[in-house]
Short mmCIF file of C-alpha atoms in Angstrom, two decimals:
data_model
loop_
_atom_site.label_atom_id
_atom_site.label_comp_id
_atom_site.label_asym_id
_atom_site.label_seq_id
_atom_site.Cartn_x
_atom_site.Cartn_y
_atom_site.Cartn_z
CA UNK A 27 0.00 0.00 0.00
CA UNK A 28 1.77 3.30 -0.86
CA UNK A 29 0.53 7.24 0.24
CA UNK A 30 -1.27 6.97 -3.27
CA UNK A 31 -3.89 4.10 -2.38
CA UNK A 32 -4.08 5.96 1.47
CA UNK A 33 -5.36 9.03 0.00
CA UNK A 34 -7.96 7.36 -2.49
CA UNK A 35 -9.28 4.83 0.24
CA UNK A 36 -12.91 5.69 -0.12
CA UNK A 37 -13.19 2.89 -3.06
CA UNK A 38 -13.85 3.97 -6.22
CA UNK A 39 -16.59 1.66 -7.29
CA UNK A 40 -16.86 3.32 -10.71
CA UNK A 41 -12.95 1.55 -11.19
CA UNK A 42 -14.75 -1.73 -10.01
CA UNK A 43 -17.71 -1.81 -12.58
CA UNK A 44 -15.41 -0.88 -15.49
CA UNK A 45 -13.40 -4.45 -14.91
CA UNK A 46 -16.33 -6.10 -14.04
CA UNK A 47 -18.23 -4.84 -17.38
CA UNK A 48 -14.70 -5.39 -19.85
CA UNK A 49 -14.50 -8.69 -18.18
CA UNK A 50 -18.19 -10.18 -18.60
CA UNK A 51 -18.21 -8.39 -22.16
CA UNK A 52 -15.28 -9.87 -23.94
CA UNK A 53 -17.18 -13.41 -22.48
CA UNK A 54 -20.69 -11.86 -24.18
CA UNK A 55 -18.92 -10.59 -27.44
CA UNK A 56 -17.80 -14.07 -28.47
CA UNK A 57 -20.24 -15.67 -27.51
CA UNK A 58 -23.31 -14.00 -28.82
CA UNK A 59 -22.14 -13.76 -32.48
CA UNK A 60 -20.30 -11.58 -34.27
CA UNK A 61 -17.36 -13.70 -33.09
CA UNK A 62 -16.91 -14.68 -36.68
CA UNK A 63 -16.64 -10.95 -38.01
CA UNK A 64 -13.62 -10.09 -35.55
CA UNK A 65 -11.57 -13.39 -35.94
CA UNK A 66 -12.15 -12.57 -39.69
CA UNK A 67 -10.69 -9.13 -39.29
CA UNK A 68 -8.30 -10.98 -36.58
CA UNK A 69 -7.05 -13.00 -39.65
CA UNK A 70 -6.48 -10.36 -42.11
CA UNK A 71 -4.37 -7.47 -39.63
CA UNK A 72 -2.55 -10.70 -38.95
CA UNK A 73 -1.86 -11.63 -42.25
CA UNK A 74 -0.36 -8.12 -43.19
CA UNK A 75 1.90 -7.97 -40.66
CA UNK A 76 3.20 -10.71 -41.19
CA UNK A 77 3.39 -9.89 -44.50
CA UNK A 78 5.46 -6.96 -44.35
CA UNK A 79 8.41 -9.29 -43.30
CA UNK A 80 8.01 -12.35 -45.05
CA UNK A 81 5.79 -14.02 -47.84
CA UNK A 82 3.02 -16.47 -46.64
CA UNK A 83 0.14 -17.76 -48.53
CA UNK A 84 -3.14 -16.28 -47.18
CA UNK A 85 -4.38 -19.56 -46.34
CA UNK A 86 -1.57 -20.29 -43.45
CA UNK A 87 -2.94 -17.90 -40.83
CA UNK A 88 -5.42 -19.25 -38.70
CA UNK A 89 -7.35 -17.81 -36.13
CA UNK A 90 -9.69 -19.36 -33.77
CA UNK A 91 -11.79 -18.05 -30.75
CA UNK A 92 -12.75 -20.95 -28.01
CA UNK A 93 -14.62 -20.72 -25.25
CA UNK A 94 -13.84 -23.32 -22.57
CA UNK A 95 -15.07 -23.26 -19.51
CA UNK A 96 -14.50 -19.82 -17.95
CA UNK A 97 -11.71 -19.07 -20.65
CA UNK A 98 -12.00 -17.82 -23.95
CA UNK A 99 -8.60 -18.76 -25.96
CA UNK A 100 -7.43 -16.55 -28.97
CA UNK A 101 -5.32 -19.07 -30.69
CA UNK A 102 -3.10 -17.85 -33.70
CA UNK A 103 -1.48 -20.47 -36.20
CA UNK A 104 0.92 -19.08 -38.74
CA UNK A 105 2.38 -21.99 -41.33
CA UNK A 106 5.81 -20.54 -42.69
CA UNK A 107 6.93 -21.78 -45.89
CA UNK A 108 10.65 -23.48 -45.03
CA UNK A 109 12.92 -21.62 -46.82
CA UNK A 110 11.72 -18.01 -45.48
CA UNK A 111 15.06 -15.58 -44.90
CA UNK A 112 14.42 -14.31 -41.49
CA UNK A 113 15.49 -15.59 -38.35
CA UNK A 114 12.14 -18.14 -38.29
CA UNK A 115 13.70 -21.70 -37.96
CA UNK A 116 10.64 -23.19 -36.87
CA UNK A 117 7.90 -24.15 -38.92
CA UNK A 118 4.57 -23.14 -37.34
CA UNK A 119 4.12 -20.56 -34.77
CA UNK A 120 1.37 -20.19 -32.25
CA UNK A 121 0.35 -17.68 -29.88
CA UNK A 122 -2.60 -18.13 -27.48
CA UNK A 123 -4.42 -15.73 -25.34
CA UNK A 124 -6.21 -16.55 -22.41
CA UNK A 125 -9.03 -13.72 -20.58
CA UNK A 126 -9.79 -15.18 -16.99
CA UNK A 127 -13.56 -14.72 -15.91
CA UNK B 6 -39.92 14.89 -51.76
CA UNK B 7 -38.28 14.67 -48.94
CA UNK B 8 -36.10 11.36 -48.59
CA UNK B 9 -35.97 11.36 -44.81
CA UNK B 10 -33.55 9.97 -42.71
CA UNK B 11 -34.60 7.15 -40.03
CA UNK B 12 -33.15 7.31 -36.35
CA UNK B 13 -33.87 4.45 -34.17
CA UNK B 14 -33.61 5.31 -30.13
CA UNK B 15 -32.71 2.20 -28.87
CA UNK B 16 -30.93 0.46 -25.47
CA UNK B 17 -32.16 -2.60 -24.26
CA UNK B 18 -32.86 -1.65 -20.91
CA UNK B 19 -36.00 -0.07 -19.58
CA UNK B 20 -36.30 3.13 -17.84
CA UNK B 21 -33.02 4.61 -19.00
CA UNK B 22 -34.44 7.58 -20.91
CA UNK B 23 -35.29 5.99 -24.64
CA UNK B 24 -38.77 7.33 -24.46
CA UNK B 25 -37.83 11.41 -22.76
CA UNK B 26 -34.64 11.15 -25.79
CA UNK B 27 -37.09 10.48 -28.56
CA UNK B 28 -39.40 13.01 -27.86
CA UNK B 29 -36.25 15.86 -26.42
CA UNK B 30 -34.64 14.98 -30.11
CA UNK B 31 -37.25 14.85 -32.51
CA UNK B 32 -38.94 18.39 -31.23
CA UNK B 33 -35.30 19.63 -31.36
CA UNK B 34 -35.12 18.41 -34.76
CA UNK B 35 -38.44 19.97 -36.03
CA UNK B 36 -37.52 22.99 -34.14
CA UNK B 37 -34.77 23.78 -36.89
CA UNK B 38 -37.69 23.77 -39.06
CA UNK B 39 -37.17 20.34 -40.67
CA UNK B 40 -40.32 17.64 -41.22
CA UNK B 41 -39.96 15.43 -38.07
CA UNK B 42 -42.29 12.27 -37.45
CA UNK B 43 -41.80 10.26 -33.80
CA UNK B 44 -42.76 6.84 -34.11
CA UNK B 45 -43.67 4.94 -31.25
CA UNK B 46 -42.76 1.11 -31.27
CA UNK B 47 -43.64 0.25 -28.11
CA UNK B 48 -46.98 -1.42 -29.03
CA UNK B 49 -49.02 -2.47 -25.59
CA UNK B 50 -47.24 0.37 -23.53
CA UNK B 51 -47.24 3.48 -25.14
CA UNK B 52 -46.16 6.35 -23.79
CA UNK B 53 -44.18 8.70 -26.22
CA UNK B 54 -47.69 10.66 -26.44
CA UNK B 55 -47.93 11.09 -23.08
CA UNK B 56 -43.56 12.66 -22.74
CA UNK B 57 -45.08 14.48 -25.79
CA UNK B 58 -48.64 15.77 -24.52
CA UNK B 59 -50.71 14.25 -27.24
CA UNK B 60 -52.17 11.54 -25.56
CA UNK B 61 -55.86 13.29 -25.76
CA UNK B 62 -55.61 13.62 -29.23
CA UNK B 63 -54.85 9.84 -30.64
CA UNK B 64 -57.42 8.28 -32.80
CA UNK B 65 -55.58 5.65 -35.18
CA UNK B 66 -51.87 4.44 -34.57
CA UNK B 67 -49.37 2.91 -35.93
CA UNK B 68 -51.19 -1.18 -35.80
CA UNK B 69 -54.06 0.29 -37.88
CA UNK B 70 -51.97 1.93 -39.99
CA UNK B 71 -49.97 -1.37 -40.40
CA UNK B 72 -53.32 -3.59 -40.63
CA UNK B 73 -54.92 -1.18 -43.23
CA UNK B 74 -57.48 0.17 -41.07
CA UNK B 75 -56.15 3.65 -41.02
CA UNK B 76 -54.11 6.03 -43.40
CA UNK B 77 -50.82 7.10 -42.13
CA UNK B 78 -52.35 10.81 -42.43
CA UNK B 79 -55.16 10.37 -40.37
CA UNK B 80 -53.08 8.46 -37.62
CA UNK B 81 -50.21 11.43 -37.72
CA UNK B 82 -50.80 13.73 -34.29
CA UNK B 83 -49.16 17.21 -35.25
CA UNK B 84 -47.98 18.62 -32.05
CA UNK B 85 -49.41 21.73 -30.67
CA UNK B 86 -46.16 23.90 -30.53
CA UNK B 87 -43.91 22.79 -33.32
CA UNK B 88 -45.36 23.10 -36.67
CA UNK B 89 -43.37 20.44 -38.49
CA UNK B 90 -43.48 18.04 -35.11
CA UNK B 91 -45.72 15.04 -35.74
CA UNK B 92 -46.21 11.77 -33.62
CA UNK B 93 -47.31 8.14 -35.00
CA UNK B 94 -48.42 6.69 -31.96
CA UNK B 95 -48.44 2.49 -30.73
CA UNK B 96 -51.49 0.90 -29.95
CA UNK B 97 -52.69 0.42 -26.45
CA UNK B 98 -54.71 -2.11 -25.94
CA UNK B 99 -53.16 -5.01 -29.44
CA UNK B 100 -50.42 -7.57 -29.11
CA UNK B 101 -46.98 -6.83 -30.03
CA UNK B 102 -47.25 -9.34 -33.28
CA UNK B 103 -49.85 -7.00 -34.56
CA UNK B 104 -46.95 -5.41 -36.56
CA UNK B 105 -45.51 -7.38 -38.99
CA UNK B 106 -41.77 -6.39 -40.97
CA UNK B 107 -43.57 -5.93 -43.92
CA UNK B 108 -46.16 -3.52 -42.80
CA UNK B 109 -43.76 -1.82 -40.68
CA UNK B 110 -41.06 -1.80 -43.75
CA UNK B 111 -44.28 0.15 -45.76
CA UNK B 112 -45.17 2.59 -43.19
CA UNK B 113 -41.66 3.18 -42.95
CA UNK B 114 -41.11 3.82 -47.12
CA UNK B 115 -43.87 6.20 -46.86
CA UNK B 116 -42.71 8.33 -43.62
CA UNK B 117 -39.60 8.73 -45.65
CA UNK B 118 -41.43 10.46 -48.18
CA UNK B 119 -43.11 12.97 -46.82
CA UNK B 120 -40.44 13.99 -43.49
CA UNK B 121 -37.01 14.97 -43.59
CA UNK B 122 -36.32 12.46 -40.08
CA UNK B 123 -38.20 9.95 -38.48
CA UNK B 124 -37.04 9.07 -35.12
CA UNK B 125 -38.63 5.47 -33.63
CA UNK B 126 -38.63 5.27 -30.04
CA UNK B 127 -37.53 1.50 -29.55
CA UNK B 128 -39.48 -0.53 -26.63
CA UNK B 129 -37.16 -1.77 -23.87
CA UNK B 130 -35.79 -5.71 -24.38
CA UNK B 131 -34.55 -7.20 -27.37
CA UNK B 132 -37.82 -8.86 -28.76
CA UNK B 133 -40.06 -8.23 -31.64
CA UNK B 134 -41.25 -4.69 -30.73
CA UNK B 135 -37.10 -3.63 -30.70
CA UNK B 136 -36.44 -5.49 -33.96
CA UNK B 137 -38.88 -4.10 -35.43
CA UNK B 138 -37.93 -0.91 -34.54
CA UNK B 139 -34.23 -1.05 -35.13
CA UNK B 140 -34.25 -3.19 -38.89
CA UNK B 141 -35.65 -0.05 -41.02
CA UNK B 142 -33.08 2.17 -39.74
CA UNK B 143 -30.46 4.70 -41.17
CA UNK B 144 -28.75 5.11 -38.20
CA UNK B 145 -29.24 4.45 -34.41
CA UNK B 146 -28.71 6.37 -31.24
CA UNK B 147 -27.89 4.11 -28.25
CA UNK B 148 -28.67 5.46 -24.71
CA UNK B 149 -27.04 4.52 -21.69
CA UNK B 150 -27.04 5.08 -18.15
CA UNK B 151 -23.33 5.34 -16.73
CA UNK B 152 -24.25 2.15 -14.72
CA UNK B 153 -23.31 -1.47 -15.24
CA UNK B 154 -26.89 -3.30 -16.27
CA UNK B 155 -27.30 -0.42 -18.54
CA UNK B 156 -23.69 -0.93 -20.52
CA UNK B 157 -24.36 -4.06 -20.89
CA UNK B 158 -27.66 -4.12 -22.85
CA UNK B 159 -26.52 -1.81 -24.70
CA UNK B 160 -23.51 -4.02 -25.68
CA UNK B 161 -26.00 -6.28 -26.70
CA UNK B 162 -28.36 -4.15 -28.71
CA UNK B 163 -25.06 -3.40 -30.54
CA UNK B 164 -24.60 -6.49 -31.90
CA UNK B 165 -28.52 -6.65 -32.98
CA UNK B 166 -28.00 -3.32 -34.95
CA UNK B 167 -25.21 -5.25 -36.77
CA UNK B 168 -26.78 -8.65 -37.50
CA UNK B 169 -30.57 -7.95 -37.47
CA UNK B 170 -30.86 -4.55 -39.20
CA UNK B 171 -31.93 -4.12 -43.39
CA UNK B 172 -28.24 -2.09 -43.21
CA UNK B 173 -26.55 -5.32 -41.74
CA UNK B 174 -27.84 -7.88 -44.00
CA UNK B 175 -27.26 -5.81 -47.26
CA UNK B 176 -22.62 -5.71 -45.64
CA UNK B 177 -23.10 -2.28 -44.46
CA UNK B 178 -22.50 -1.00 -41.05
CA UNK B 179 -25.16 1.16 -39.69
CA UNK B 180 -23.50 4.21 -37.98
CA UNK B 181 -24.53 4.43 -34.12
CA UNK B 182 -23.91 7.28 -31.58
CA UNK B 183 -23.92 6.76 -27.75
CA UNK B 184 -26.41 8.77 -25.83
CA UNK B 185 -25.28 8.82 -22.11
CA UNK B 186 -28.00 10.07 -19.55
CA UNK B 187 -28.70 10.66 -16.10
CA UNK B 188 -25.14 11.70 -15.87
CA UNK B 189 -23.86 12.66 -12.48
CA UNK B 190 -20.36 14.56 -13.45
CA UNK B 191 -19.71 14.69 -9.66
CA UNK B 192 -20.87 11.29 -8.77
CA UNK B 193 -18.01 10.45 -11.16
CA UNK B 194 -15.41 12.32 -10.30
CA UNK B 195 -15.65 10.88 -6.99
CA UNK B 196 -15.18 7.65 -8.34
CA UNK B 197 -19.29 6.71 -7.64
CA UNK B 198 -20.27 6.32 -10.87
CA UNK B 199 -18.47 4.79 -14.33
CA UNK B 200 -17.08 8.18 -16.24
CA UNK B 201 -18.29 8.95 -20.04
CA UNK B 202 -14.78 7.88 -21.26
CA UNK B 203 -15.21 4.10 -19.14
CA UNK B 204 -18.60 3.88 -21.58
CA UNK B 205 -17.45 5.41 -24.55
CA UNK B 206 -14.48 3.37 -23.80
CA UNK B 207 -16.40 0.01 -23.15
CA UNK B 208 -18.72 0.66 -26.20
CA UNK B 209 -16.24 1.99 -28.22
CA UNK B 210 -18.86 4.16 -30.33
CA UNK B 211 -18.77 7.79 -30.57
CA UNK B 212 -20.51 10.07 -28.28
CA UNK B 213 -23.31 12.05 -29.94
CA UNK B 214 -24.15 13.88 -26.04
CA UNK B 215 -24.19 13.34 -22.29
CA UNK B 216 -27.38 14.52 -20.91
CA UNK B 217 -27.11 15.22 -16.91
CA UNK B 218 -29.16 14.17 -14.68
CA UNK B 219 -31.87 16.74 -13.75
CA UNK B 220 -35.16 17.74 -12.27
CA UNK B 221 -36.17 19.46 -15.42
CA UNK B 222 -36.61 15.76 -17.13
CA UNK B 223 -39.44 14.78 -14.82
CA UNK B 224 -41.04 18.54 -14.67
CA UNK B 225 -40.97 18.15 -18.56
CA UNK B 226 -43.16 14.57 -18.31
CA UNK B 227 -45.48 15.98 -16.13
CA UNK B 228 -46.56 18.53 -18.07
CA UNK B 229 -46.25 16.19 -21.42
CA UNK B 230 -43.67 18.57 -23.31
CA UNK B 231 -40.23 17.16 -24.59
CA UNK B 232 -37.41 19.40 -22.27
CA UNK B 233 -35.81 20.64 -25.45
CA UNK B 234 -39.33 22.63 -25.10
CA UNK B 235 -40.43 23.00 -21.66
CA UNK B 236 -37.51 24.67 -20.70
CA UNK B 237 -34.85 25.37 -22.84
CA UNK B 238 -32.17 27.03 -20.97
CA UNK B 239 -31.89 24.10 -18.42
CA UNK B 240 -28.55 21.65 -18.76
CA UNK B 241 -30.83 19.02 -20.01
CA UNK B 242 -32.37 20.75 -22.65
CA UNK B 243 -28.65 22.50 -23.96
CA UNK B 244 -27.51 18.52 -23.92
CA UNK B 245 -30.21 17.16 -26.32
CA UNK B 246 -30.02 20.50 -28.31
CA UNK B 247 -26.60 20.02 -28.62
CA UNK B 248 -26.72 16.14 -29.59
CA UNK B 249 -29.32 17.04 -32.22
CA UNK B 250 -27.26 19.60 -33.74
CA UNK B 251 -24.42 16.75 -33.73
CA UNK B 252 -26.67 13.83 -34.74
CA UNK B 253 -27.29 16.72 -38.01
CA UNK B 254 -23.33 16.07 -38.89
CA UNK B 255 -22.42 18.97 -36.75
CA UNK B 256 -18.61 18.77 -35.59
CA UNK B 257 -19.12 20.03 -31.89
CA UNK B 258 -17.05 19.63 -28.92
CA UNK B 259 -19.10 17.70 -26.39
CA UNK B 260 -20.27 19.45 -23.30
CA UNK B 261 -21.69 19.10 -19.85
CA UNK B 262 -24.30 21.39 -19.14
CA UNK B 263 -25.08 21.57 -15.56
CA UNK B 264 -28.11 22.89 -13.42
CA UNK B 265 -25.87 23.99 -10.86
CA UNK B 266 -25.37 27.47 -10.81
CA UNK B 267 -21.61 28.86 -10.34
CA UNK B 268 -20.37 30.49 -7.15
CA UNK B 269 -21.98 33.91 -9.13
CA UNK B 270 -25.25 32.91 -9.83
CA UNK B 271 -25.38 31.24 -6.07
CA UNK B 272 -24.97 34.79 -4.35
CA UNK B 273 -26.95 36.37 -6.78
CA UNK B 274 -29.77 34.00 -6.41
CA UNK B 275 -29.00 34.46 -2.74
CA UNK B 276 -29.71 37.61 -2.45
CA UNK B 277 -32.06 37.91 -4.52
CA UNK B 278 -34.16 34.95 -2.36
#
């Protein structure tokens, strides 16, 4: 606890609902539709970026959204073709992010 | 002919000022002069005649007018003060499935021809009366009350406007602005209550106005007049005046009127006591 938090006791509640609403809302989003719009647009940001450094084939991004459970994974496969320049030795590369409930 | 645009008011949640934003916006509207026509959707509980002082003077509404009973000029209710102001009222007594797309989509086609905006004042929940109200539209106005429940529905009536809406299914994306009322600006800035930037930042749509909590809102009901006309100097009635004037494609900073009167007008009114 530092003099910061000691002056702003009183709880600000506002602070509170904010991370409640971001929290329950990411859950809602995917799950109520529209999922399919975002990883769409997901895809294609992806897909440029990538681009900029190294040629892939449109087809070897993948995105998916999952809900599990109280999770919702963002999971991210790139396929890179083998003889790519850059420092990429490995073949596929995956990143996955995980919002807690 | 006019080609007139269509504004749905729209938020999922009851109670948080659809019904007092309709009438506030369309009156400000016609008060520029333009054709303005208030439609209410909210078949079975009416009450945008009542915020608007008409309710003596309904004959036909809008589920004759969709079941060919009435004309849409003999159901119209032009309002007593502003000329160009006109009302298409819901039934009272009917069923919400008394008003079918089609019928709606027609009444709709025709409002467009003869007003330059035609503002429907959505029911609360996301059923067949909100639909309805939402699918024909040009462009929707989302109001919210800085509080949780509130932000949420809205979230959800979002994602309607861009799956269920005429705009949606022909690829486009209808353009929405975020209505926040029943501000408190000090209630936030203590911390009590969720700041316009935490709902324009959870929504992430752009502000058309914040509208402050005030008195004037339920003085205005009683006395059935929208506050954009009952009294026009109060914070309330420079928000909505403000948002219209916006919602017409007007680049505006966004204010917050207040009531309050400054350290000034507090002696003044004072002494003056």
């Amino acid at each position: 606890m530092n003099i910061f938090s000691l002056l702003t006791r009183r709880t600000n509640t506002a602070v509170v609902a904010k991370d409640r609403l971001k929290i329950l809302l990411a859950h809602e989003r995917v799950s109520t539709g529209s999922n399919a719009e975002l990883v769409n647009k997901l895809r294609e940001d992806i897909l440029a970026v990538v681009r900029k450094h190294l040629e892939i084939d449109p087809e070897a991004v993948k995105v998916e959204m999952d809900r599990n459970g109280d999770m919702t994974m963002l999971g991210i496969d790139i396929e890179l073709p083998v003889d790519n320049k850059p420092a990429a030795e490995d073949e596929g590369k995956s990143a996955s992010k995980a919002a807690g409930a | 002919m006019a080609d007139g645009k269509v504004i749905v008011v729209t938020s999922g949640k009851g109670g948080v000022g659809k019904t007092t934003s309709s009438a506030a916006i369309a009156a400000a509207l016609a008060q520029g002069g333009d054709r303005v026509c208030a439609v209410d959707f909210d078949v079975g509980l009416r009450n945008l005649d009542l915020i608007m002082g008409a309710e003596r003077r309904v004959v036909f509404d809008l589920v004759n007018v969709v079941r060919g009973e009435a004309s849409i000029t003999q159901a119209l209710v032009r309002d007593k003060r502003v000329e160009s102001l006109f009302l298409l009222p819901a039934s009272q007594t009917r069923d919400k499935d008394a008003l079918t797309e089609e019928g709606v989509g027609s009444v709709i086609r025709e409002l467009r021809m003869s007003f330059d905006w035609i503002v429907c004042d959505s029911p609360a929940g996301i059923e067949r009366g909100a639909t309805l109200a939402m699918k024909f539209a040009d462009e929707a106005i989302i109001v919210s009350n800085p509080e949780v429940s509130s932000v949420r529905d809205c979230d959800r009536i979002i994602g309607l406007l861009d799956a269920k809406t005429v705009q949606a299914e022909s690829g486009k994306r209808m353009p929405k602005h975020l209505l926040i009322t029943r501000f408190d600006a000090e209630r936030a800035k203590k911390g009590e209550m969720l700041s316009v930037d935490d709902v324009v930042d959870i929504l992430s749509i752009p502000l058309l106005g914040v509208v402050p909590e005030s008195k004037e809102v339920l003085k205005a009901s009683n006395v059935g007049m929208p506050v954009t006309l009952s009294s026009e100097g109060s914070a309330p009635a420079k928000a909505y005046a403000e948002a219209t004037r916006r919602l017409r494609g007007e680049d505006l900073p966004v204010s917050l009127p207040s009531d309050r009167k400054g350290l000034f007008g507090k002696l003044f009114r004072g002494r003056a006591a």
